[in-house]
Short mmCIF file of C-alpha atoms and ligand atoms in Angstrom, two decimals:
data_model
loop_
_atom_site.label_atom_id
_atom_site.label_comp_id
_atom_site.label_asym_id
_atom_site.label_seq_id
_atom_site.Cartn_x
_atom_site.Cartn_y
_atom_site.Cartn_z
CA UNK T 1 46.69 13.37 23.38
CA UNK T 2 45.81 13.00 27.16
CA UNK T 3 44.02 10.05 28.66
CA UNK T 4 40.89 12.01 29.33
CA UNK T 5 41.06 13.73 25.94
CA UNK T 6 41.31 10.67 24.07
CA UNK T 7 37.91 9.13 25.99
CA UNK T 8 36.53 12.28 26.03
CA UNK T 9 36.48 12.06 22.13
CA UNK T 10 36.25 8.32 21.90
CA UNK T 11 32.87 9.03 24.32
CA UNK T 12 31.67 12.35 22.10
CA UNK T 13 32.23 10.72 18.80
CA UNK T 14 30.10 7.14 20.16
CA UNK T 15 26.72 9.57 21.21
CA UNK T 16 27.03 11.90 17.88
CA UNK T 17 28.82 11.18 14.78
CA UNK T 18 26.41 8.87 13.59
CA UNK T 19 23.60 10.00 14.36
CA UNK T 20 23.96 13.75 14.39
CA UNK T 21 26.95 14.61 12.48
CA UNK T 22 26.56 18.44 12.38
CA UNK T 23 26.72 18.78 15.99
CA UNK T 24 29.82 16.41 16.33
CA UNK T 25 31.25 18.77 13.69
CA UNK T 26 30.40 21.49 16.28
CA UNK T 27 31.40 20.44 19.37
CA UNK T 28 35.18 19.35 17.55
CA UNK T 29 34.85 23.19 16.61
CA UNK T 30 34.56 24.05 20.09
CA UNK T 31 37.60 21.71 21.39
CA UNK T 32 39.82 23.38 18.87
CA UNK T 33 38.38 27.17 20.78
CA UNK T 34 39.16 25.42 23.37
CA UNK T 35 42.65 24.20 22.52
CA UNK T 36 43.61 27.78 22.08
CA UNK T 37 42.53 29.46 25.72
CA UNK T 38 43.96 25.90 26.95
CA UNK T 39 47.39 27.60 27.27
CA UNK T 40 45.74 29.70 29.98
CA UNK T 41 45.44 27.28 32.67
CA UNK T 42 47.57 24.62 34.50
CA UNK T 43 47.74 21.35 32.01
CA UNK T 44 45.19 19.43 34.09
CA UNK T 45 42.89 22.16 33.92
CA UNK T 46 43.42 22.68 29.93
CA UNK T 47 43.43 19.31 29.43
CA UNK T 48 39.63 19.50 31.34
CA UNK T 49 38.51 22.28 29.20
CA UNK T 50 39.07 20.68 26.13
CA UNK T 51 37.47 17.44 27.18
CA UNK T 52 34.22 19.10 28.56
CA UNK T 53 34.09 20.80 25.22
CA UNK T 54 33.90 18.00 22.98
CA UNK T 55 31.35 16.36 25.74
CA UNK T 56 29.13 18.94 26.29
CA UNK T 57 26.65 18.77 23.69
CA UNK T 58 26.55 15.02 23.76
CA UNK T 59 22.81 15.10 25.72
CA UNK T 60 21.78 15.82 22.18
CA UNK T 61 22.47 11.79 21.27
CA UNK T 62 19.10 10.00 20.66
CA UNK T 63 20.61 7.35 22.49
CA UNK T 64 20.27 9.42 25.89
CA UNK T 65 17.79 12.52 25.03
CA UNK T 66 15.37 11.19 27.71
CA UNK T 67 14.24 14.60 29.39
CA UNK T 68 15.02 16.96 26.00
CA UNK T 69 16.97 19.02 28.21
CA UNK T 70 20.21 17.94 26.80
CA UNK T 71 22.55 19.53 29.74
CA UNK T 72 20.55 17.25 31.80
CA UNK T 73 20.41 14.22 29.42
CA UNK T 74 24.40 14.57 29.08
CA UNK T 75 25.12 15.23 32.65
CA UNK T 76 23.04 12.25 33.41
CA UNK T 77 24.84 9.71 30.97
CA UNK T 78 28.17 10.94 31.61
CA UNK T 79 27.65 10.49 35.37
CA UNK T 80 27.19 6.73 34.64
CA UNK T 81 30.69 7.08 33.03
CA UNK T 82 33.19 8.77 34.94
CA UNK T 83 33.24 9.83 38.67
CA UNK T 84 35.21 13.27 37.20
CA UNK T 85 32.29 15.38 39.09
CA UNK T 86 33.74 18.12 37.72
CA UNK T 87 33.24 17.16 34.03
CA UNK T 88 29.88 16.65 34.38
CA UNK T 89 28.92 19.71 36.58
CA UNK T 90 30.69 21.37 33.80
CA UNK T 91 28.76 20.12 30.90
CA UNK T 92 25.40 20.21 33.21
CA UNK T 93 26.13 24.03 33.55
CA UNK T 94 27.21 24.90 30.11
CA UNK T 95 26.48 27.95 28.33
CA UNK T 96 23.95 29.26 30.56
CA UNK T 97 21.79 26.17 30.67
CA UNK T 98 20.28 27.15 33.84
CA UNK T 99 18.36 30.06 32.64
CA UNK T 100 16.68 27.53 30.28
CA UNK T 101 16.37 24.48 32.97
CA UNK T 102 14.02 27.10 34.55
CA UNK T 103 12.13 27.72 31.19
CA UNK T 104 11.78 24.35 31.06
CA UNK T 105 10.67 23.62 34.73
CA UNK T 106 14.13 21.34 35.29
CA UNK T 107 16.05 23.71 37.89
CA UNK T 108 15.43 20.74 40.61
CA UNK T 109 17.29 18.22 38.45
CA UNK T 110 19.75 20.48 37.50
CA UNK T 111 21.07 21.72 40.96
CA UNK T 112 22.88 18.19 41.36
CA UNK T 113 25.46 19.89 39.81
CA UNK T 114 27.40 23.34 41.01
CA UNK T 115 28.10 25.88 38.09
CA UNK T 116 31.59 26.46 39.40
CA UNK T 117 31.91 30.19 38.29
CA UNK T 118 35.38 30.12 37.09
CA UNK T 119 38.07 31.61 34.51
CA UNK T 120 37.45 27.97 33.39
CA UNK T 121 33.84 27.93 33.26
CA UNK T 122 33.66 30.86 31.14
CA UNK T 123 36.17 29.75 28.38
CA UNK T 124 33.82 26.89 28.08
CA UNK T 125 31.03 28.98 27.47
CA UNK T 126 33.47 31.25 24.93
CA UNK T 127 34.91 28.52 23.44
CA UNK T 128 30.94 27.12 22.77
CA UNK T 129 29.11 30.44 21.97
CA UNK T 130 32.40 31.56 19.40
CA UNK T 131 31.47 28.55 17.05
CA UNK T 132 29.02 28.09 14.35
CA UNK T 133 26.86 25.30 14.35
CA UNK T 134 29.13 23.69 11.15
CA UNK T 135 32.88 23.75 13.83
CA UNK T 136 33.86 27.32 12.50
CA UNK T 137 35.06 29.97 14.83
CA UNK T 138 32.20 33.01 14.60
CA UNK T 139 31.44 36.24 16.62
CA UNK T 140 29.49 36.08 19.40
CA UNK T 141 26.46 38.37 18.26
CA UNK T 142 26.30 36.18 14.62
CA UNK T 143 25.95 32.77 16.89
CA UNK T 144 23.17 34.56 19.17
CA UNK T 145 21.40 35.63 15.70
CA UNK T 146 22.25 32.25 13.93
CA UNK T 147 20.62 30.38 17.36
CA UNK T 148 17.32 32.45 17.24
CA UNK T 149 17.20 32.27 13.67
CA UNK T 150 17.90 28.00 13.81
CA UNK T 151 15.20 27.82 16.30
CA UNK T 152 12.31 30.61 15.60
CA UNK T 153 10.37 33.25 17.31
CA UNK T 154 8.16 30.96 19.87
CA UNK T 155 10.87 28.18 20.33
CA UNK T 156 11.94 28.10 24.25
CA UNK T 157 15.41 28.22 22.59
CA UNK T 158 15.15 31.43 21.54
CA UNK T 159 13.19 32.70 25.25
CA UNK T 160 16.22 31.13 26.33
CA UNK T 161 18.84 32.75 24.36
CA UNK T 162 17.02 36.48 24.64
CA UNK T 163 17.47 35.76 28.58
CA UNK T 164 20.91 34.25 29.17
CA UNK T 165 22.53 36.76 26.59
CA UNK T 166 23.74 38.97 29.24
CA UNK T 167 25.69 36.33 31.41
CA UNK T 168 26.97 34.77 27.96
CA UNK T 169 28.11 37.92 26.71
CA UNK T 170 30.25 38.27 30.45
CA UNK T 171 31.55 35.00 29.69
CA UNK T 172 32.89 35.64 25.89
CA UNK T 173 34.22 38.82 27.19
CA UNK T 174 35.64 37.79 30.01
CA UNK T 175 37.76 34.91 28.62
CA UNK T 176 38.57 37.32 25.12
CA UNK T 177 40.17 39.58 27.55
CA UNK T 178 42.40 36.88 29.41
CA UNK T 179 43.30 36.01 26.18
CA UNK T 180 44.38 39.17 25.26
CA UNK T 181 46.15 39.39 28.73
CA UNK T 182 47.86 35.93 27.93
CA UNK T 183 48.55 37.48 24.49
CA UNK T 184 47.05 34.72 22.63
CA UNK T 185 45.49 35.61 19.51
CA UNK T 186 42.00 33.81 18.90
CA UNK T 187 40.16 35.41 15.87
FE1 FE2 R 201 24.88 22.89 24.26
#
């Protein structure tokens, strides 16, 4: 395991396991996604991917949730971590999250961080929106249901979810078809 993988997962496991063990199931789901489109890129770059992905949910630690955002909250603590810029404008940007920082009236705090728009970005995104909230690899349209479902009808989750679906969707379908390019198999 690399240097940054190993503190990425040191870091991950220190702001969730304890305290919210479902999601650090998930987001060692989504490194494992991630592991398999890492092939794709140079081995810096795959070795980033995979770290981001068992980061990127970690703004959901109690021990940093301090806007609710958790994007925002993560971005924000991991800055104070590493100066891998990035890493963090990664996890700041994942999955959409700045259709909801406008929901949420947190587009100013968010824009201290680029979305980078890349073949990397969007296997991020893939690798996150392609597994169930328990680590297991699901279809996009079941983890759009499953997230509306989780959350309810008037949650700003779900506003969220009905908005970005579009530009998630381009993401998953973007990286399932580099896959398929690379020929590696993902189901
Ligand atoms: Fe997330």
């Amino acid at each position: 395991m690399s240097d940054l993988m190993t503190w990425a997962r040191e870091r991950a496991a220190a702001f969730l396991e304890v305290p919210l063990p479902r999601r650090w199931a998930h987001v060692q789901g989504v490194a494992d996604r991630a592991e398999q489109a890492a092939p794709m890129f140079p081995d810096a770059e795959g070795e980033l991917l995979t770290a981001t992905s068992v980061l990127h949910d970690v703004g959901y630690s109690p021990e940093i949730a301090k806007t609710g955002f958790h994007p925002l909250d993560g971005a924000r603590a991991l800055s104070e971590a590493t100066s891998n810029t990035r890493l963090v404008a990664l996890v700041a940007h994942h999955s959409c999250a700045y259709r909801e920082a406008e929901l949420r009236g947190l587009s100013a705090e968010l824009t201290e961080w680029v979305d980078e728009e890349t073949p990397l970005r969007d296997a991020l995104w893939w690798a996150d929106m392609t597994t169930s909230p328990d680590g297991e690899p699901v279809a996009f349209d079941e983890r759009i249901k499953e997230i509306q479902q989780r959350y309810g009808p008037q949650d700003v989750v779900t506003f969220f979810v009905r908005q970005a679906e579009p530009e998630l969707r381009g993401a998953v379908e973007r990286t399932e078809a580099r896959l398929r390019a690379a020929g590696i198999s993902y189901e």
